[in-house]
PDB file of C-alpha atoms in Angstrom:
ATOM      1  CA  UNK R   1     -78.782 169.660  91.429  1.00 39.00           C
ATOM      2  CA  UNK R   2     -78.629 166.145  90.196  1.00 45.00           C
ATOM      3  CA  UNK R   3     -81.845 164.398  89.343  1.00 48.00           C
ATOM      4  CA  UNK R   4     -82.479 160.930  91.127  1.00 51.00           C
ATOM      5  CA  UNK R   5     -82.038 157.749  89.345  1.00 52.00           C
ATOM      6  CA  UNK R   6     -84.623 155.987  88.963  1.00 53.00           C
ATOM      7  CA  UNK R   7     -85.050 152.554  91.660  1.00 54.00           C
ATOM      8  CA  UNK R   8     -83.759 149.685  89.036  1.00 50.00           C
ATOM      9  CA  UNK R   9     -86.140 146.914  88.762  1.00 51.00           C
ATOM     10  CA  UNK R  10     -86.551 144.756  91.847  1.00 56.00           C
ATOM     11  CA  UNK R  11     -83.694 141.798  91.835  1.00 57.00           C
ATOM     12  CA  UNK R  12     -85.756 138.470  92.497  1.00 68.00           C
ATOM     13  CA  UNK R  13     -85.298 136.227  95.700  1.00 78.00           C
ATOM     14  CA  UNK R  14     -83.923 132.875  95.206  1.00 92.00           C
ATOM     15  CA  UNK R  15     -85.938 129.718  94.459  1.00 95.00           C
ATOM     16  CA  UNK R  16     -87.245 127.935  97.506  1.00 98.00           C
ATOM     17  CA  UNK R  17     -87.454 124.375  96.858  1.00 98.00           C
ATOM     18  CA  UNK R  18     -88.363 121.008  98.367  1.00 98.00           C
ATOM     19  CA  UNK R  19     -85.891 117.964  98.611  1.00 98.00           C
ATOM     20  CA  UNK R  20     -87.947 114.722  97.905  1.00 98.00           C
ATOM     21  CA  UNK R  21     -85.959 113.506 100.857  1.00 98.00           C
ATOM     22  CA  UNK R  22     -87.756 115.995 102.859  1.00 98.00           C
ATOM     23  CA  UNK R  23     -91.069 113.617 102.737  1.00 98.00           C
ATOM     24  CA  UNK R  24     -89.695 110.640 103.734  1.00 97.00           C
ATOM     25  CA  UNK R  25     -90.583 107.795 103.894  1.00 97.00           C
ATOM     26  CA  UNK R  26     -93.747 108.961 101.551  1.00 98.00           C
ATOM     27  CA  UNK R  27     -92.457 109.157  97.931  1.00 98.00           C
ATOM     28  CA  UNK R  28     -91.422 111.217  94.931  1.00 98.00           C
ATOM     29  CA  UNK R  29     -94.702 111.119  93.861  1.00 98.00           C
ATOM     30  CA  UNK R  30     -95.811 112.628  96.967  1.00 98.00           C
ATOM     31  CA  UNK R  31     -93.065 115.026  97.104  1.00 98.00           C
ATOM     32  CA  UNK R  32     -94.329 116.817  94.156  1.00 98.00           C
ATOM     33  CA  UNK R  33     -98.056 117.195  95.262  1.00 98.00           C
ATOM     34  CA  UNK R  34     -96.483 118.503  98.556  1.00 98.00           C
ATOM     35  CA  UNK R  35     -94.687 121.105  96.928  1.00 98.00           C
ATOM     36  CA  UNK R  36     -97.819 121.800  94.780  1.00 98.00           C
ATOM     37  CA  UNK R  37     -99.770 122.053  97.492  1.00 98.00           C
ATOM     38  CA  UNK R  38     -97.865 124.240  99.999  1.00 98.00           C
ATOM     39  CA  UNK R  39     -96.417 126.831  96.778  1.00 98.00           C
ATOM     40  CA  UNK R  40     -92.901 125.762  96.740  1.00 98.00           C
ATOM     41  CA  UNK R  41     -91.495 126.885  93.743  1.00 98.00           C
ATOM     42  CA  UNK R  42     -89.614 123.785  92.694  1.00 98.00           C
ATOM     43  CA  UNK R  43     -88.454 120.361  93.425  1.00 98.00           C
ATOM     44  CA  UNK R  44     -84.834 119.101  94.179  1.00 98.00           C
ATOM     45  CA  UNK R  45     -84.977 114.969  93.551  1.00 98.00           C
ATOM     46  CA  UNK R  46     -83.120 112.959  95.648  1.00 98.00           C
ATOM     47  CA  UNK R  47     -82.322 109.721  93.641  1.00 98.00           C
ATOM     48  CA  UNK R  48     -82.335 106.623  96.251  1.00 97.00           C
ATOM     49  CA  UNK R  49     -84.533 103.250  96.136  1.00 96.00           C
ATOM     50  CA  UNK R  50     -87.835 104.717  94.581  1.00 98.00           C
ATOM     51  CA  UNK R  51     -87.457 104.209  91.736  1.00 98.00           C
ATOM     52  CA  UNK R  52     -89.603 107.303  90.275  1.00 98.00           C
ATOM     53  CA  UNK R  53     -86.293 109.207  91.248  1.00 98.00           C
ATOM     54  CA  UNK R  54     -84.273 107.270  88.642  1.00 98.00           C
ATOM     55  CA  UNK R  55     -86.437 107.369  85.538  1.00 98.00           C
ATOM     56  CA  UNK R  56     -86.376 110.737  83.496  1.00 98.00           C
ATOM     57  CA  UNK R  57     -90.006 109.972  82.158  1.00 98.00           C
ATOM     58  CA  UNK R  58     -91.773 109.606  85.041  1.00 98.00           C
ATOM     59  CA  UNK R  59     -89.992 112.836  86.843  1.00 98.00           C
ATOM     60  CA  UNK R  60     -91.430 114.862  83.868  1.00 98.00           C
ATOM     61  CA  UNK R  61     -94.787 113.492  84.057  1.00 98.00           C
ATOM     62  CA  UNK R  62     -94.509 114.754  87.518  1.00 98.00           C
ATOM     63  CA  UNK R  63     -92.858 117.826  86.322  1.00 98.00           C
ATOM     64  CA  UNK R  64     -96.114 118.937  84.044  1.00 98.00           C
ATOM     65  CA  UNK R  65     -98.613 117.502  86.276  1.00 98.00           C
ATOM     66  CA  UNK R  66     -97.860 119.868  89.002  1.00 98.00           C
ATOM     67  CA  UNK R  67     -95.751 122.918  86.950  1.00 98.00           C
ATOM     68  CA  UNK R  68     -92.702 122.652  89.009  1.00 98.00           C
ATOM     69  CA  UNK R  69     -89.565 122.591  87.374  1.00 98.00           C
ATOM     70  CA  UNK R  70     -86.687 120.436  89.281  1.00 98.00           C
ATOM     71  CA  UNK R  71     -83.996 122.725  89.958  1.00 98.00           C
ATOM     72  CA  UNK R  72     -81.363 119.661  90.923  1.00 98.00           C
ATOM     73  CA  UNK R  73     -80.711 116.171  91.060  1.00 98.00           C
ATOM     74  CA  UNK R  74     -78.801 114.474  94.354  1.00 98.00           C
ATOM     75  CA  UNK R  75     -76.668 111.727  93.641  1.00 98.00           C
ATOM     76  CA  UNK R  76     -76.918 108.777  95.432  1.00 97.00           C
ATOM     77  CA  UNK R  77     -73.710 109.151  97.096  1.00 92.00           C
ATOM     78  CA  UNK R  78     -75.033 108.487 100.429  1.00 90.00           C
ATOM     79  CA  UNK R  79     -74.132 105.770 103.044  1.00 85.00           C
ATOM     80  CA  UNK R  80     -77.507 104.238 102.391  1.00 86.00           C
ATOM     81  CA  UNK R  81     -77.540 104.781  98.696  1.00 91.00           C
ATOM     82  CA  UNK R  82     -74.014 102.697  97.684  1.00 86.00           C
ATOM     83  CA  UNK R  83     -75.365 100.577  95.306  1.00 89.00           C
ATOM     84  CA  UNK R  84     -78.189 102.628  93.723  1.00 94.00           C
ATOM     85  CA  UNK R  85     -77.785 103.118  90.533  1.00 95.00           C
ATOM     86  CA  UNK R  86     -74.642 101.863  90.305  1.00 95.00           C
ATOM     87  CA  UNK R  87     -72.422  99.924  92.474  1.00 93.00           C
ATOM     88  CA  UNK R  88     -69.125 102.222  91.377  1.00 96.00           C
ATOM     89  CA  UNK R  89     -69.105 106.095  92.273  1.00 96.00           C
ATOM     90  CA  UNK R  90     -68.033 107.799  88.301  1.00 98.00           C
ATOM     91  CA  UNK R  91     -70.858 105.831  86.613  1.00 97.00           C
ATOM     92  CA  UNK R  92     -73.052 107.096  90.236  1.00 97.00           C
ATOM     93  CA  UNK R  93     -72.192 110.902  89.302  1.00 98.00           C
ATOM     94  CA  UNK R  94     -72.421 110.399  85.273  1.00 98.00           C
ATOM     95  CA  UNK R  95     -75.515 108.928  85.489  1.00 98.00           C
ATOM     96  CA  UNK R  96     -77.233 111.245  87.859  1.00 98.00           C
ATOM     97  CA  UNK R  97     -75.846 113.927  84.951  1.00 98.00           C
ATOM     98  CA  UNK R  98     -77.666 112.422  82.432  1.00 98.00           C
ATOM     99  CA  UNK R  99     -80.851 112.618  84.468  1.00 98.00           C
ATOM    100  CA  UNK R 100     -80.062 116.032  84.853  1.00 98.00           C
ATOM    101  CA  UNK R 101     -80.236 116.843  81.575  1.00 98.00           C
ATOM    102  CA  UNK R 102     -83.269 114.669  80.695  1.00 98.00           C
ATOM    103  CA  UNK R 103     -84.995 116.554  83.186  1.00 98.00           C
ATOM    104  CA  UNK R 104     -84.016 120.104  82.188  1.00 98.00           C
ATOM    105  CA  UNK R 105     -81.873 120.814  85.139  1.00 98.00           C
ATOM    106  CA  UNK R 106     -78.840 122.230  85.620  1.00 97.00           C
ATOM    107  CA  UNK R 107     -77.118 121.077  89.194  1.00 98.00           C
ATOM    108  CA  UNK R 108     -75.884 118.029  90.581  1.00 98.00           C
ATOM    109  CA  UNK R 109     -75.656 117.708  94.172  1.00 98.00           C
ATOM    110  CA  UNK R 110     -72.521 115.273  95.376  1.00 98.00           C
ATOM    111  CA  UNK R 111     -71.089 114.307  98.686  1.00 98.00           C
ATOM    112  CA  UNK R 112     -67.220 113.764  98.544  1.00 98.00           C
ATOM    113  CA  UNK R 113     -65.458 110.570  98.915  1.00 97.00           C
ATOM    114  CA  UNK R 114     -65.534 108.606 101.612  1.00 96.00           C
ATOM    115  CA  UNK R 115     -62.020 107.624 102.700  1.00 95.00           C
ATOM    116  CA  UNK R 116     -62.440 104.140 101.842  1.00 95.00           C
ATOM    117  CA  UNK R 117     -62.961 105.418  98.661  1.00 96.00           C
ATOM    118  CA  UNK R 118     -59.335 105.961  97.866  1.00 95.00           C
ATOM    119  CA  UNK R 119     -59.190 106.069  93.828  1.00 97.00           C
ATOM    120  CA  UNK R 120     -62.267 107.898  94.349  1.00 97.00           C
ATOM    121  CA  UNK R 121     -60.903 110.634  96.524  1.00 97.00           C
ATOM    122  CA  UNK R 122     -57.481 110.890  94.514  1.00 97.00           C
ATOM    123  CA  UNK R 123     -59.835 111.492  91.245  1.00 98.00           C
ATOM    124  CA  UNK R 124     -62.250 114.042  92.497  1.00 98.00           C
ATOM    125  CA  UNK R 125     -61.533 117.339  92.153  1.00 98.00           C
ATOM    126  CA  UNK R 126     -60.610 116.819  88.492  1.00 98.00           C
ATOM    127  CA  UNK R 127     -62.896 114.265  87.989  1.00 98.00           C
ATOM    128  CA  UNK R 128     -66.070 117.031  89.089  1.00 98.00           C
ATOM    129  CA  UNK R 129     -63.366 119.571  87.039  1.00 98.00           C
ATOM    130  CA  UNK R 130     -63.730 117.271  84.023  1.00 98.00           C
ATOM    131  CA  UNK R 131     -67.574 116.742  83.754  1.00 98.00           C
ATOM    132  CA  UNK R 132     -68.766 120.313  84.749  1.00 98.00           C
ATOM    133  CA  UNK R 133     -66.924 121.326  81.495  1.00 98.00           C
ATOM    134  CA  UNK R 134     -67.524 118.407  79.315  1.00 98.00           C
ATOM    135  CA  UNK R 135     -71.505 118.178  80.399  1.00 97.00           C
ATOM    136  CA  UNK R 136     -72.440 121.908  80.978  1.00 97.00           C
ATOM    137  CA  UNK R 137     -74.038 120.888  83.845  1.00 98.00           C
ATOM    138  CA  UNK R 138     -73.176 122.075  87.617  1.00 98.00           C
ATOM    139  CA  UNK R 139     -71.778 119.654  90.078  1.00 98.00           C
ATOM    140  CA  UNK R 140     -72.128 121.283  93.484  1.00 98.00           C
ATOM    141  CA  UNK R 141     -70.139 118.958  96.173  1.00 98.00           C
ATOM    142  CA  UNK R 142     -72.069 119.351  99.625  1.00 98.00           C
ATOM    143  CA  UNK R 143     -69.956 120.166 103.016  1.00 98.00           C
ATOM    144  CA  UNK R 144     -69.922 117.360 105.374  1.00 98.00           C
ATOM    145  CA  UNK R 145     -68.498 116.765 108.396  1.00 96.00           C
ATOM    146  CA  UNK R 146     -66.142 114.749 111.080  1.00 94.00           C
ATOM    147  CA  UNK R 147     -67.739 111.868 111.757  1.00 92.00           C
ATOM    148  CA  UNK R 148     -67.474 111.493 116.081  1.00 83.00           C
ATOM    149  CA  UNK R 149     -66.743 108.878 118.642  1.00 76.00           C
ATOM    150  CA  UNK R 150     -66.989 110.565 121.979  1.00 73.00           C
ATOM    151  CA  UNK R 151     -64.617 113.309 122.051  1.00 73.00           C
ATOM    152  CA  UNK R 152     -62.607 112.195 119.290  1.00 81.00           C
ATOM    153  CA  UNK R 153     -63.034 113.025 115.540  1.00 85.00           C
ATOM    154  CA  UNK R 154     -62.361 110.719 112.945  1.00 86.00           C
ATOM    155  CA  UNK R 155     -62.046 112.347 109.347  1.00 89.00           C
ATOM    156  CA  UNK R 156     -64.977 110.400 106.952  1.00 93.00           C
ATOM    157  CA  UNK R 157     -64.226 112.432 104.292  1.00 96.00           C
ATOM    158  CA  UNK R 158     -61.280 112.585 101.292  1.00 96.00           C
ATOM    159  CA  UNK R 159     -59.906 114.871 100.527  1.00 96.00           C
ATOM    160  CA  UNK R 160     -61.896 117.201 103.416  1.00 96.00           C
ATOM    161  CA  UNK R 161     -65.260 117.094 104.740  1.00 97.00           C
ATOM    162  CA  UNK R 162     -64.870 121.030 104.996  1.00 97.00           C
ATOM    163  CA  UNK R 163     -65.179 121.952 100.582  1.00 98.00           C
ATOM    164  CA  UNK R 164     -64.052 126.133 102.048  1.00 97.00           C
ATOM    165  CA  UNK R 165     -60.449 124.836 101.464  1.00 96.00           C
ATOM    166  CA  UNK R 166     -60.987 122.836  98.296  1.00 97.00           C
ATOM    167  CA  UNK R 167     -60.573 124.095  94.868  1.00 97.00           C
ATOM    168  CA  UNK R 168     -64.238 123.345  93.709  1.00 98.00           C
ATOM    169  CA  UNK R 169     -65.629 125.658  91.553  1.00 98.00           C
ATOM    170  CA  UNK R 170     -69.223 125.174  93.118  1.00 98.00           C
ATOM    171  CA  UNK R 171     -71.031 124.177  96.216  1.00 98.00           C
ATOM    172  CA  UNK R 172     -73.802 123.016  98.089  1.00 98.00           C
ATOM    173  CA  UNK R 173     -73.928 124.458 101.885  1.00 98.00           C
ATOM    174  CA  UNK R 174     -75.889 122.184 104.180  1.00 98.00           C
ATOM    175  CA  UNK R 175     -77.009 123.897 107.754  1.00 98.00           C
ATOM    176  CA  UNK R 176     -77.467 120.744 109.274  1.00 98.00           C
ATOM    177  CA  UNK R 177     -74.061 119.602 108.512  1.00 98.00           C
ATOM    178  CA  UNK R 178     -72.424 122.769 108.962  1.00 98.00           C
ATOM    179  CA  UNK R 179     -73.658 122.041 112.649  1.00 98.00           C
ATOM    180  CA  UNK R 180     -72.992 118.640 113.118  1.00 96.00           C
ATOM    181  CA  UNK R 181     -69.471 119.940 112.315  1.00 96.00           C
ATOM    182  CA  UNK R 182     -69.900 122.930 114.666  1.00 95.00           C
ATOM    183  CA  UNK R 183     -69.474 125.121 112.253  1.00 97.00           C
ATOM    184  CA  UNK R 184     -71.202 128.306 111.678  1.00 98.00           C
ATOM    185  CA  UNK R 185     -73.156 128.518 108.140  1.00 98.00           C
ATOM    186  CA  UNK R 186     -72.754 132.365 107.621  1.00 98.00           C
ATOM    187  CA  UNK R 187     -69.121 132.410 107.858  1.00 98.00           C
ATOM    188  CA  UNK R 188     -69.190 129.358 105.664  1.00 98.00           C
ATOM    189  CA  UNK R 189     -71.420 131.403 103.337  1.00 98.00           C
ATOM    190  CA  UNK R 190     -68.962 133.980 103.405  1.00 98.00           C
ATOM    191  CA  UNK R 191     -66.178 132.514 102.811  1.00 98.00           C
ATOM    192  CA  UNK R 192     -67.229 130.909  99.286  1.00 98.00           C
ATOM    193  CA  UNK R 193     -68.065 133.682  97.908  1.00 98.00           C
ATOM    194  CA  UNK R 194     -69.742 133.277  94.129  1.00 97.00           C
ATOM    195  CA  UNK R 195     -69.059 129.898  94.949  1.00 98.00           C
ATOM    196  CA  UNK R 196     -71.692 129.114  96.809  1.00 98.00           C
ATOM    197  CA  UNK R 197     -73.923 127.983  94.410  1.00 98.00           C
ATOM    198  CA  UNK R 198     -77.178 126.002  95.919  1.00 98.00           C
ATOM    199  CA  UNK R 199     -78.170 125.630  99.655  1.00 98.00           C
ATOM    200  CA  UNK R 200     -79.876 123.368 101.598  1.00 98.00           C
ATOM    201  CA  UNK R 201     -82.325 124.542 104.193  1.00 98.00           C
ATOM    202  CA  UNK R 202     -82.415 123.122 107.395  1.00 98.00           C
ATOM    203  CA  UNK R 203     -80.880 123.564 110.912  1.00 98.00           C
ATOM    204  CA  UNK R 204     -79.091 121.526 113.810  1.00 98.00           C
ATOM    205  CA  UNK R 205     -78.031 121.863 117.345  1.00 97.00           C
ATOM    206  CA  UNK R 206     -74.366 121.052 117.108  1.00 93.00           C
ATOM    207  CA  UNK R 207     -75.046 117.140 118.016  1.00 91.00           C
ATOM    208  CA  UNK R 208     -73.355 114.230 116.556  1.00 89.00           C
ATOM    209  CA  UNK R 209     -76.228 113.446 114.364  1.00 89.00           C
ATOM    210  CA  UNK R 210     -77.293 114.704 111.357  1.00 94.00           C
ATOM    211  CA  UNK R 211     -80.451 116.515 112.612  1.00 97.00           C
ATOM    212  CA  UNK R 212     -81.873 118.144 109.767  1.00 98.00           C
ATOM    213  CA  UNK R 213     -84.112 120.028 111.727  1.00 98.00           C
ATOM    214  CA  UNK R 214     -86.922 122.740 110.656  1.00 98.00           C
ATOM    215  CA  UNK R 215     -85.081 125.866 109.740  1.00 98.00           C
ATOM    216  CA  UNK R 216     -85.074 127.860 113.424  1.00 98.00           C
ATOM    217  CA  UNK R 217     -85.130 125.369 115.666  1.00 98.00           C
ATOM    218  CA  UNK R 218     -81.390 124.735 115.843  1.00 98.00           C
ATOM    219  CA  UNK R 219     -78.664 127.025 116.503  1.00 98.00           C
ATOM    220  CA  UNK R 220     -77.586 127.728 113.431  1.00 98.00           C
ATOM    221  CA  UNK R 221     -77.457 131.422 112.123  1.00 98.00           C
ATOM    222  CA  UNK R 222     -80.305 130.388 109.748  1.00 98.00           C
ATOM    223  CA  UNK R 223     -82.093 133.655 109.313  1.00 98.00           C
ATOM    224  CA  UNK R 224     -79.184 136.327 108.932  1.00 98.00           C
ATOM    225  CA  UNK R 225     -77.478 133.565 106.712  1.00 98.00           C
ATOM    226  CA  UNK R 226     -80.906 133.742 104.645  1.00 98.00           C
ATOM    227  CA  UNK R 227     -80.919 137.514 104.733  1.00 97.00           C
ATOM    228  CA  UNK R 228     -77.087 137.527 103.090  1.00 97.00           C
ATOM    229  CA  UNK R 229     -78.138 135.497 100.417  1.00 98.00           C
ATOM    230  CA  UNK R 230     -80.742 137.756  99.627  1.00 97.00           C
ATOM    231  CA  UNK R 231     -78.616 140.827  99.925  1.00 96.00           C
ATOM    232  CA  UNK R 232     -75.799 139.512  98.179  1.00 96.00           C
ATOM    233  CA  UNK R 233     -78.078 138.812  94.725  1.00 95.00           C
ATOM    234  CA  UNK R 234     -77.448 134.903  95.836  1.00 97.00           C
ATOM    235  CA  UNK R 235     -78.480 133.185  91.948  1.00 94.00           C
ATOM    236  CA  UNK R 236     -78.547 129.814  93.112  1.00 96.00           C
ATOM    237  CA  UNK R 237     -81.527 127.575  94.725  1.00 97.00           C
ATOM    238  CA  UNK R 238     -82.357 127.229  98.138  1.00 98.00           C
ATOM    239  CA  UNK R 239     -83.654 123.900  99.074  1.00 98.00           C
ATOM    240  CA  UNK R 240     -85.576 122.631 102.120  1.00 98.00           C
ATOM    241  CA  UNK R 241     -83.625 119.419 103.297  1.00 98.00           C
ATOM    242  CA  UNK R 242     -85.302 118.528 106.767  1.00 98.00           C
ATOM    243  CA  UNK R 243     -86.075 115.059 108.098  1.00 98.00           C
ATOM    244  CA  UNK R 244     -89.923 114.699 108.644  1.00 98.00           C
ATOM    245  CA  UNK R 245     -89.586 110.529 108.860  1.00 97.00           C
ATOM    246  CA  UNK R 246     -90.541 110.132 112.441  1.00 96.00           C
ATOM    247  CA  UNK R 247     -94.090 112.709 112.549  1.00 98.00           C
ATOM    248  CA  UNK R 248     -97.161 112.006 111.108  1.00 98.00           C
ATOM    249  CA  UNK R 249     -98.295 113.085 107.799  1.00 97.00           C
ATOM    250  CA  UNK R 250    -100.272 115.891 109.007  1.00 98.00           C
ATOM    251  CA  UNK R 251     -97.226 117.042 111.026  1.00 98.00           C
ATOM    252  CA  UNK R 252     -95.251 116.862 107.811  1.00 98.00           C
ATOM    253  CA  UNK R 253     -97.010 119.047 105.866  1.00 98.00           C
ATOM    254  CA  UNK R 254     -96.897 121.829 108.875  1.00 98.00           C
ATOM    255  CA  UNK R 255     -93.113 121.655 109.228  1.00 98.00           C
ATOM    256  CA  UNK R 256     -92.701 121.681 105.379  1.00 98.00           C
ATOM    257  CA  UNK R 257     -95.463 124.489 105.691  1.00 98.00           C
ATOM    258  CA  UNK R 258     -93.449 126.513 108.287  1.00 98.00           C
ATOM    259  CA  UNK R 259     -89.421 125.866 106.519  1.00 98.00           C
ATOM    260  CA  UNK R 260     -91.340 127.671 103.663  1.00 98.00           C
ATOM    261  CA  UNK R 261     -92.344 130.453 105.397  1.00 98.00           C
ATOM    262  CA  UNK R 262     -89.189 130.873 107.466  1.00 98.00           C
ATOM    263  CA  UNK R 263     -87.452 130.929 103.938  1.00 98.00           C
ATOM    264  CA  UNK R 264     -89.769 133.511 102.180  1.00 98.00           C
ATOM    265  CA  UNK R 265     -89.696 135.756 105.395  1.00 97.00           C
ATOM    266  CA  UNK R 266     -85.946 135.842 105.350  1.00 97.00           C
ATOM    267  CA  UNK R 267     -84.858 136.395 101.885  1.00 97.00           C
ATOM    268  CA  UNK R 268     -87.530 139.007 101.093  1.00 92.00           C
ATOM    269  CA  UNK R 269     -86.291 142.760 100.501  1.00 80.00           C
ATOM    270  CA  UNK R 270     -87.607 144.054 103.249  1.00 63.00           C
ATOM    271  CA  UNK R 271     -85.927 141.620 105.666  1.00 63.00           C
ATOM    272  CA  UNK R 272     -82.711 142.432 104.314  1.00 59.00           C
ATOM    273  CA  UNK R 273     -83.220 145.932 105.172  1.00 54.00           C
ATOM    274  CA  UNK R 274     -84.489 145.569 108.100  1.00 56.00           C
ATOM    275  CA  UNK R 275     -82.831 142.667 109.888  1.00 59.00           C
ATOM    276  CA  UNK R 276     -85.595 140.640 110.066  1.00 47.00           C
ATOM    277  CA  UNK R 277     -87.571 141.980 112.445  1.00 41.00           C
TER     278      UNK R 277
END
């Protein structure tokens, strides 16, 4: 008769973070003590106008003033953010690698190329290629989505809003973007494989905005896509993205309150093995 094995020891769930652009328009500053305060276990910084989110120093003062580590930086490759830090996109994503490293972490979030950005675009793939190797440092480039007019769908991004396709070696899945692109996340999630590499947390109802709503209250397969992440020994960070800019304070802190619940719930062992429930 053979004897059992022994249960290994148990694998960890991923890192549930908070985007700084998650307490907007309150700060960095406050970003951290939010985190802090509700037990997320890390910070992703969004770099845009404050400029906390620019400056190394001050991002580790934050860093040992509330023990969270930042897991990632986002470039400011944004519509909004064009000319912060830079007014050109390479020194944008160099840059926002040298923060990276100044704060002791390891990923770089990036959008692709707009189309306008033509050089850009033609440049990209080996461009990200290029620095992953020469920095050490991961560049994850975020899936976007058609931008709409009515019924019609007008392609924003170069060379695809859609990174499945693309020969990136890593990637950021947004929920909210998979819907606005009427998408589905898990298949997404699926379909990259190890290189899915950091997540943002959030959810949307398939409309032509942006939504970033409060993980569950889209239509996105938020919890099951959770639950694979957490069955498939997912390494990477998962990071609350959703837009709190037009509730109150105290409404703030209960939706960030509630996306980190819904995240711990569904990436625990027991909801893998039990669907949830």
């Amino acid at each position: 008769m053979t004897a059992h094995q022994p249960p290994g020891p148990p694998v960890p769930s991923p890192r549930v973070a908070l985007s700084t652009s998650s307490v907007y328009p309150e700060r960095v500053r406050d970003a951290f003590r939010i985190a802090s305060d509700l037990g997320y276990d890390a910070v992703e910084v969004m770099v845009y106008t404050d400029p906390v989110s620019q400056d190394a120093a001050a991002i580790n003062d934050l860093v040992q003033q509330h023990q969270l580590p930042v897991v990632s930086i986002h470039a400011p490759t944004l519509l909004l953010t064009q000319r912060v830090m830079h007014s050109a996109p390479w020194p944008k994503i160099d840059m926002s690698l040298d923060l990276a490293r100044a704060v002791g972490c390891d990923t770089v979030v990036v959008h692709p190329p707009f189309r306008w950005q033509r050089v850009y675009a033609r440049e990209f793939v080996d461009g990200v290629a290029t620095r992953e190797h020469d920095s050490g440092i991961t560049i994850a480039v975020e899936n976007m989505y058609p931008w709409r007019a009515g019924e019609r769908l007008v392609q924003a991004y170069l060379p695809h809003w859609d990174p499945v396709g693309q020969p990136y070696g890593n990637v950021t899945l947004d929920l909210s973007h998979a819907a606005t692109a009427r998408e589905d996340s898990l298949e997404m999630a699926r379909a990259l494989g190890s290189r899915l590499h950091h997540v943002h947390l959030t959810d949307g109802l398939g409309s032509a905005l942006d939504e970033h709503l409060v993980p569950g209250r889209g239509s996105q397969p938020v919890a099951p896509l959770l639950q694979h992440l957490a069955g498939t020994g997912f390494a990477g960070s998962v990071v609350v993205e959703v837009s709190t800019r037009k509730v109150s304070a105290h409404q703030r802190r209960e939706d960030l309150a509630e996306s980190l619940a819904f995240a711990r719930r569904h990436l625990a062992p027991a909801a893998v093995l039990d669907g949830g429930a």
